[in-house]
Coordinates of C-alpha atoms in Angstrom, one line a residue:
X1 CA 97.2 100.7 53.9
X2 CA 94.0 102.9 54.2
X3 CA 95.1 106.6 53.6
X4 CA 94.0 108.5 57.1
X5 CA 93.7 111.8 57.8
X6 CA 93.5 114.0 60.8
X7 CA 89.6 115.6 60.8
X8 CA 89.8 119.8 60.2
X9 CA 86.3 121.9 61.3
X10 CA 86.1 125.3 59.6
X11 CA 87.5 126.7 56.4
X12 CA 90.9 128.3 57.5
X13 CA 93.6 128.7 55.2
X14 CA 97.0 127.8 56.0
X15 CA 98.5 129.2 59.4
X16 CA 96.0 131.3 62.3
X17 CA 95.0 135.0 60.9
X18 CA 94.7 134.2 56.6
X19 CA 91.5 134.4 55.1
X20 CA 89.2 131.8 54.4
X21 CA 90.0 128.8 51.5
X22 CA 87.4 128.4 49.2
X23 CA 86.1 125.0 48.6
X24 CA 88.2 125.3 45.4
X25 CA 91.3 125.5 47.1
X26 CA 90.5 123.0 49.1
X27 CA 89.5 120.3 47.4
X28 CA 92.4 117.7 45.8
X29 CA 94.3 118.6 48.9
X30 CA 93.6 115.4 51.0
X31 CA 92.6 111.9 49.9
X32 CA 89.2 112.3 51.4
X33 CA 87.6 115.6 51.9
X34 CA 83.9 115.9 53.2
X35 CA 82.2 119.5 52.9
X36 CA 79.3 119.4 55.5
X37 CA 77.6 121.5 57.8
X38 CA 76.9 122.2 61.4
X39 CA 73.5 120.4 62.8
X40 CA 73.3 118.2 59.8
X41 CA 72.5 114.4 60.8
X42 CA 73.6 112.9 57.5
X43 CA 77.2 114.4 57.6
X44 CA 77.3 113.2 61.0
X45 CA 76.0 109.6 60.5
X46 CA 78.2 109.8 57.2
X47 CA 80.9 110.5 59.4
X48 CA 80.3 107.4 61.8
X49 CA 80.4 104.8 59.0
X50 CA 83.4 106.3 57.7
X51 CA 85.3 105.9 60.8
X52 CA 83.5 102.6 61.4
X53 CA 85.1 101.5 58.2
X54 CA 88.6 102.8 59.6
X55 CA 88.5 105.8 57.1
X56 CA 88.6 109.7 58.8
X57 CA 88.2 112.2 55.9
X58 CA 89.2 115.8 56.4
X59 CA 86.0 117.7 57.2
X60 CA 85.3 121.1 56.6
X61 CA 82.3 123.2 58.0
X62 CA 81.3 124.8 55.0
X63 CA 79.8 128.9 55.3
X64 CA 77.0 130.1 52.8
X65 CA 79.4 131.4 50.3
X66 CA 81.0 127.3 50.4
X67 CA 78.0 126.1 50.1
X68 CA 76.8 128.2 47.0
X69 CA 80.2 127.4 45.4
X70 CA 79.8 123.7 45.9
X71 CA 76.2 123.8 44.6
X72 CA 77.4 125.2 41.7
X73 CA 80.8 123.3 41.0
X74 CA 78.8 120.0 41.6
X75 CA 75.4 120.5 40.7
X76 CA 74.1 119.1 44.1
X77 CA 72.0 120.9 46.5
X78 CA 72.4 119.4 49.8
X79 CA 75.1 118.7 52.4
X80 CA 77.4 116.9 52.4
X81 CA 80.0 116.9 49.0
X82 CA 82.2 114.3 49.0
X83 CA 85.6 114.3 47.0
X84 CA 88.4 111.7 46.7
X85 CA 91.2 113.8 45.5
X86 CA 89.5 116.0 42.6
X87 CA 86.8 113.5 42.1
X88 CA 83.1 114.4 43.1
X89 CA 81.5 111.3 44.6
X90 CA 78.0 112.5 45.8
X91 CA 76.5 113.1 49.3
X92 CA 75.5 110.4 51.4
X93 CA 73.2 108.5 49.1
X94 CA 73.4 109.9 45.5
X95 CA 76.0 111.6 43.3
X96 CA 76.7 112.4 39.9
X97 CA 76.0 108.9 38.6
X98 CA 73.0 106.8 39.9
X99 CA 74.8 104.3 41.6
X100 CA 77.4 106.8 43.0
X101 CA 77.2 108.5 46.6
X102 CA 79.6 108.2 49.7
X103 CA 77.3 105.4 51.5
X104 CA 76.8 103.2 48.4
X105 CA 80.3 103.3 47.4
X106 CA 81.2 102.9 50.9
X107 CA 79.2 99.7 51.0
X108 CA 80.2 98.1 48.0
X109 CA 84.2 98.2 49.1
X110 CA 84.5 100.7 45.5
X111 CA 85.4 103.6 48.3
X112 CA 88.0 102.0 49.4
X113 CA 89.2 101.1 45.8
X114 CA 89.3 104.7 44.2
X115 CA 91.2 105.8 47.4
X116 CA 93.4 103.1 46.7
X117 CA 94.3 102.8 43.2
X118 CA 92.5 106.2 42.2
X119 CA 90.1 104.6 39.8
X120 CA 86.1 103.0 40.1
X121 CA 85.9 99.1 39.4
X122 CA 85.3 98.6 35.6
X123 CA 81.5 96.5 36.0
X124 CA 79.4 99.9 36.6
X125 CA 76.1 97.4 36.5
X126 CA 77.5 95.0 39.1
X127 CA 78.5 98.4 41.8
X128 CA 74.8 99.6 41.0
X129 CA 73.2 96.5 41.9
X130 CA 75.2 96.5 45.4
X131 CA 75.1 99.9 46.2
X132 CA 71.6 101.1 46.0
X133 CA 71.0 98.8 49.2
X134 CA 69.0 101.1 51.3
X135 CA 70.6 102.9 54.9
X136 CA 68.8 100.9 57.4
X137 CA 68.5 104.8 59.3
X138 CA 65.1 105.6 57.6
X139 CA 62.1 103.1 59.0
X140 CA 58.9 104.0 57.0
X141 CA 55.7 103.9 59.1
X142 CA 52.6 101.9 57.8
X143 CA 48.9 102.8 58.5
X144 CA 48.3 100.8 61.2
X145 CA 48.6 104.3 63.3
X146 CA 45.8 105.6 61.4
X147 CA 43.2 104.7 63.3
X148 CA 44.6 105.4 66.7
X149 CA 45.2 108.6 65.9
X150 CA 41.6 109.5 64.5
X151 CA 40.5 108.0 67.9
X152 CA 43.4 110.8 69.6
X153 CA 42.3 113.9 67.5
X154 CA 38.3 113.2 68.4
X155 CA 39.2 112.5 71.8
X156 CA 41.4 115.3 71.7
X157 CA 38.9 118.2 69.9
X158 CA 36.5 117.0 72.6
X159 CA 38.5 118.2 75.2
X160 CA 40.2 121.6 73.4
X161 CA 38.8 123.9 71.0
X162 CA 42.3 124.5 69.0
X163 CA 41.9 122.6 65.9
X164 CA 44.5 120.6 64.5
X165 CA 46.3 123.1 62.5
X166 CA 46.4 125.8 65.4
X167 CA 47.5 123.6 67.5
X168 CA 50.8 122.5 65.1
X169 CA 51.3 126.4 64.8
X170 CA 51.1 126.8 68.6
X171 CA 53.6 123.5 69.0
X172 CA 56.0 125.1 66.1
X173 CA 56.1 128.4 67.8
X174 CA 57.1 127.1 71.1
X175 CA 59.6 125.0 69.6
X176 CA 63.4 125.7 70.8
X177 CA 65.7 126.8 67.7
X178 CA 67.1 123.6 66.5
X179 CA 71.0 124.5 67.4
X180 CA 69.6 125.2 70.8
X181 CA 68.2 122.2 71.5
X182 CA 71.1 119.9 69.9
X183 CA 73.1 121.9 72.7
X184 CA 71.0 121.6 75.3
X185 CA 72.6 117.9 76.1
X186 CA 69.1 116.3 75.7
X187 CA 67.9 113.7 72.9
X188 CA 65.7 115.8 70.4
X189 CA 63.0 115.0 68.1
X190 CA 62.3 116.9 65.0
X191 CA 58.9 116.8 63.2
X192 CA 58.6 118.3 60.0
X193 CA 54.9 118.8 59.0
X194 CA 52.6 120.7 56.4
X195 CA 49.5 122.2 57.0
X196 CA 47.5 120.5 53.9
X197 CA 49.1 117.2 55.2
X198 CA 45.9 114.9 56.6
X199 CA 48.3 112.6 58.6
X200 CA 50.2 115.5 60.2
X201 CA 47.1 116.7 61.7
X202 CA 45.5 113.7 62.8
X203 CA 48.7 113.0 65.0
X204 CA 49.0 116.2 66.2
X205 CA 47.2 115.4 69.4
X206 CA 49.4 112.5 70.0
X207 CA 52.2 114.7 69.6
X208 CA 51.1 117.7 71.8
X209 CA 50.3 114.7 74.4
X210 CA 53.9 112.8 74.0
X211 CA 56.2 116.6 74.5
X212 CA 53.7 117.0 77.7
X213 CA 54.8 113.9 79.4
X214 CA 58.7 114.1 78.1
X215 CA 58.7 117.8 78.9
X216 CA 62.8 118.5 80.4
X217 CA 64.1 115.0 79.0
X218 CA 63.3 115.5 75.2
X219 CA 63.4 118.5 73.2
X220 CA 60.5 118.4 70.6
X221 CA 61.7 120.7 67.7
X222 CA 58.2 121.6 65.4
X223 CA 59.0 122.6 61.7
X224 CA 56.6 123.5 59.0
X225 CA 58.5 121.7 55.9
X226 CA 56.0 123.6 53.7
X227 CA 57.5 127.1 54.4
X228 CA 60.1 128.5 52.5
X229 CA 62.2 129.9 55.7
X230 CA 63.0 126.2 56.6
X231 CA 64.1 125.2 53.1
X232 CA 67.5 124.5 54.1
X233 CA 66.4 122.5 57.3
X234 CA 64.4 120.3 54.7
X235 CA 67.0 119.7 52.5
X236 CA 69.7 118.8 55.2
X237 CA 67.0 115.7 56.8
X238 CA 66.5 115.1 53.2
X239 CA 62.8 115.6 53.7
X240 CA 60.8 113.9 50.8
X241 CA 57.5 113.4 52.7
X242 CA 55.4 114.1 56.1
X243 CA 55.1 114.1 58.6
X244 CA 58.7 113.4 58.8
X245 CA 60.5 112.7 62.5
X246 CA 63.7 112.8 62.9
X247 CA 65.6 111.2 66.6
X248 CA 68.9 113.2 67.6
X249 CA 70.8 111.4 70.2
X250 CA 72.0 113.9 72.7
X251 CA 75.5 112.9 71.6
X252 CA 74.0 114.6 67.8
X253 CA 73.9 111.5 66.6
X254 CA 70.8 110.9 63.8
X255 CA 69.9 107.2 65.3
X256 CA 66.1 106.5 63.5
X257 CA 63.8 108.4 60.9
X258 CA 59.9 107.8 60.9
X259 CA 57.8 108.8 58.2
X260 CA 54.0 108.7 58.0
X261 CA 51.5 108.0 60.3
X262 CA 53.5 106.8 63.4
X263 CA 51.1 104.7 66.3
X264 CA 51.8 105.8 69.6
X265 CA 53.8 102.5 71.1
X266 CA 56.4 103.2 67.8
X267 CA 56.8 106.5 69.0
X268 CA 57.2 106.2 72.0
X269 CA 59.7 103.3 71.7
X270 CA 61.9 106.0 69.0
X271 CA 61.4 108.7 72.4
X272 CA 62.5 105.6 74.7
X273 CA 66.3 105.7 72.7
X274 CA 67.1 109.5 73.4
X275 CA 67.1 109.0 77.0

């Protein structure tokens, strides 16, 4: 049978009133512990497929001084640290070996095994080749925006003095916090952007357009990926290029990543789903 166990949020210790476990304390106490954190769209989706493969892990909401130990015990920066027992098996897509990592093992039915037996199938090659099948959650835009959105920012410069970069400044700075907008009961779109990133600014028209005419039925959540303040934001959408949107179900449910130069009927589509 597949070893269940009831979900836990927070970092309690035994009964009401002790201090806080430490990760350390923690971990080896349940046959499938996730450490994640609040807001992060990977845990969640993590979470999903777990439960969607009939597996709940214990989950534990992990504080800053969690997180720092983790990072140090495992070496890994980002949310969420998966253990089976005492074994470290990666976040959602990588881990300590390359072809390790809660999805991939997940995937190849070698999840399953270690919590069964308590050890990894013997042909390491043959669990690489199967696992490092990409999450169908990330859906890379191709240039065919590009031109679109040239035609938008000259239209749109025509028509408003702020250039480009202003204008993704003004739309950052009127941007709800993130936690207030994942409970705000609405779908929510988060753009990460740069300043120095060409692509960013062509779409920003588009964009300022698009949270215009969703205005009270999407939030649109603005963050500069380039500034060290959002560091930890970056590394829990594992942000690795821009601009870079992320679509939050109002349920807080990650459903679709877009990255690059998005066309406006693809967009708009993605906007359709948090509805």
């Amino acid at each position: 049978a597949r070893p269940r166990c009831s979900p836990v949020v927070g970092m309690s210790a035994g009964g009401g009133g002790g201090e806080a476990a430490t990760p350390d304390e923690l971990i080896g106490g349940a046959p499938l512990l996730v450490f994640a954190a609040e807001a992060c769209p990977y845990c969640l989706e993590l979470r999903r497929e777990l439960a969607s493969a009939g597996l709940e892990p214990e989950v534990h909401m992990l504080d800053a001084s969690g997180r720092e130990a983790l990072r140090q015990r495992t070496g890994q920066r980002t949310v969420p640290y998966v253990f089976v027992g005492e074994r470290f098996v990666g976040g959602c897509d990588d881990g300590p070996e390359p072809w390790m990592g809660a999805m991939p093992l997940l995937r190849s039915g070698a999840l399953q095994q270690l919590l069964d037996s308590g050890s990894l199938p013997a042909d390491a090659a043959a669990l690489q080749a199967t696992a490092r099948t990409p999450v169908p959650r990330r859906n890379v835009a191709l240039a065919a925006g590009s031109a679109l959105a040239a035609a938008s920012l000259y239209a749109y410069q025509r028509l408003d003095p702020l250039d480009p970069v202003t204008l993704l400044r003004k739309l950052e700075a009127e941007s709800p916090p993130l936690p207030q907008a994942l409970a705000s009961g609405r779908g929510t779109l988060v753009e990460f952007y740069a300043p120095w990133c060409a692509e960013c600014r062509e779409m920003a028209p588009m964009m300022y357009r698009l949270e215009k005419e969703y205005a009270g039925r999407v939030n649109f959540v603005l963050v500069d990926g380039a500034d060290p303040k959002n560091e930890q934001l970056v590394s829990l959408f594992s942000v690795d290029g821009v601009p870079h949107f992320g679509f939050i179900s109002a349920e807080r449910k990650l459903l679709q990543t877009l990255i690059g130069n998005v066309p406006r009927q693809a967009m708009e589509a993605s906007l359709r789903r948090l509805l």
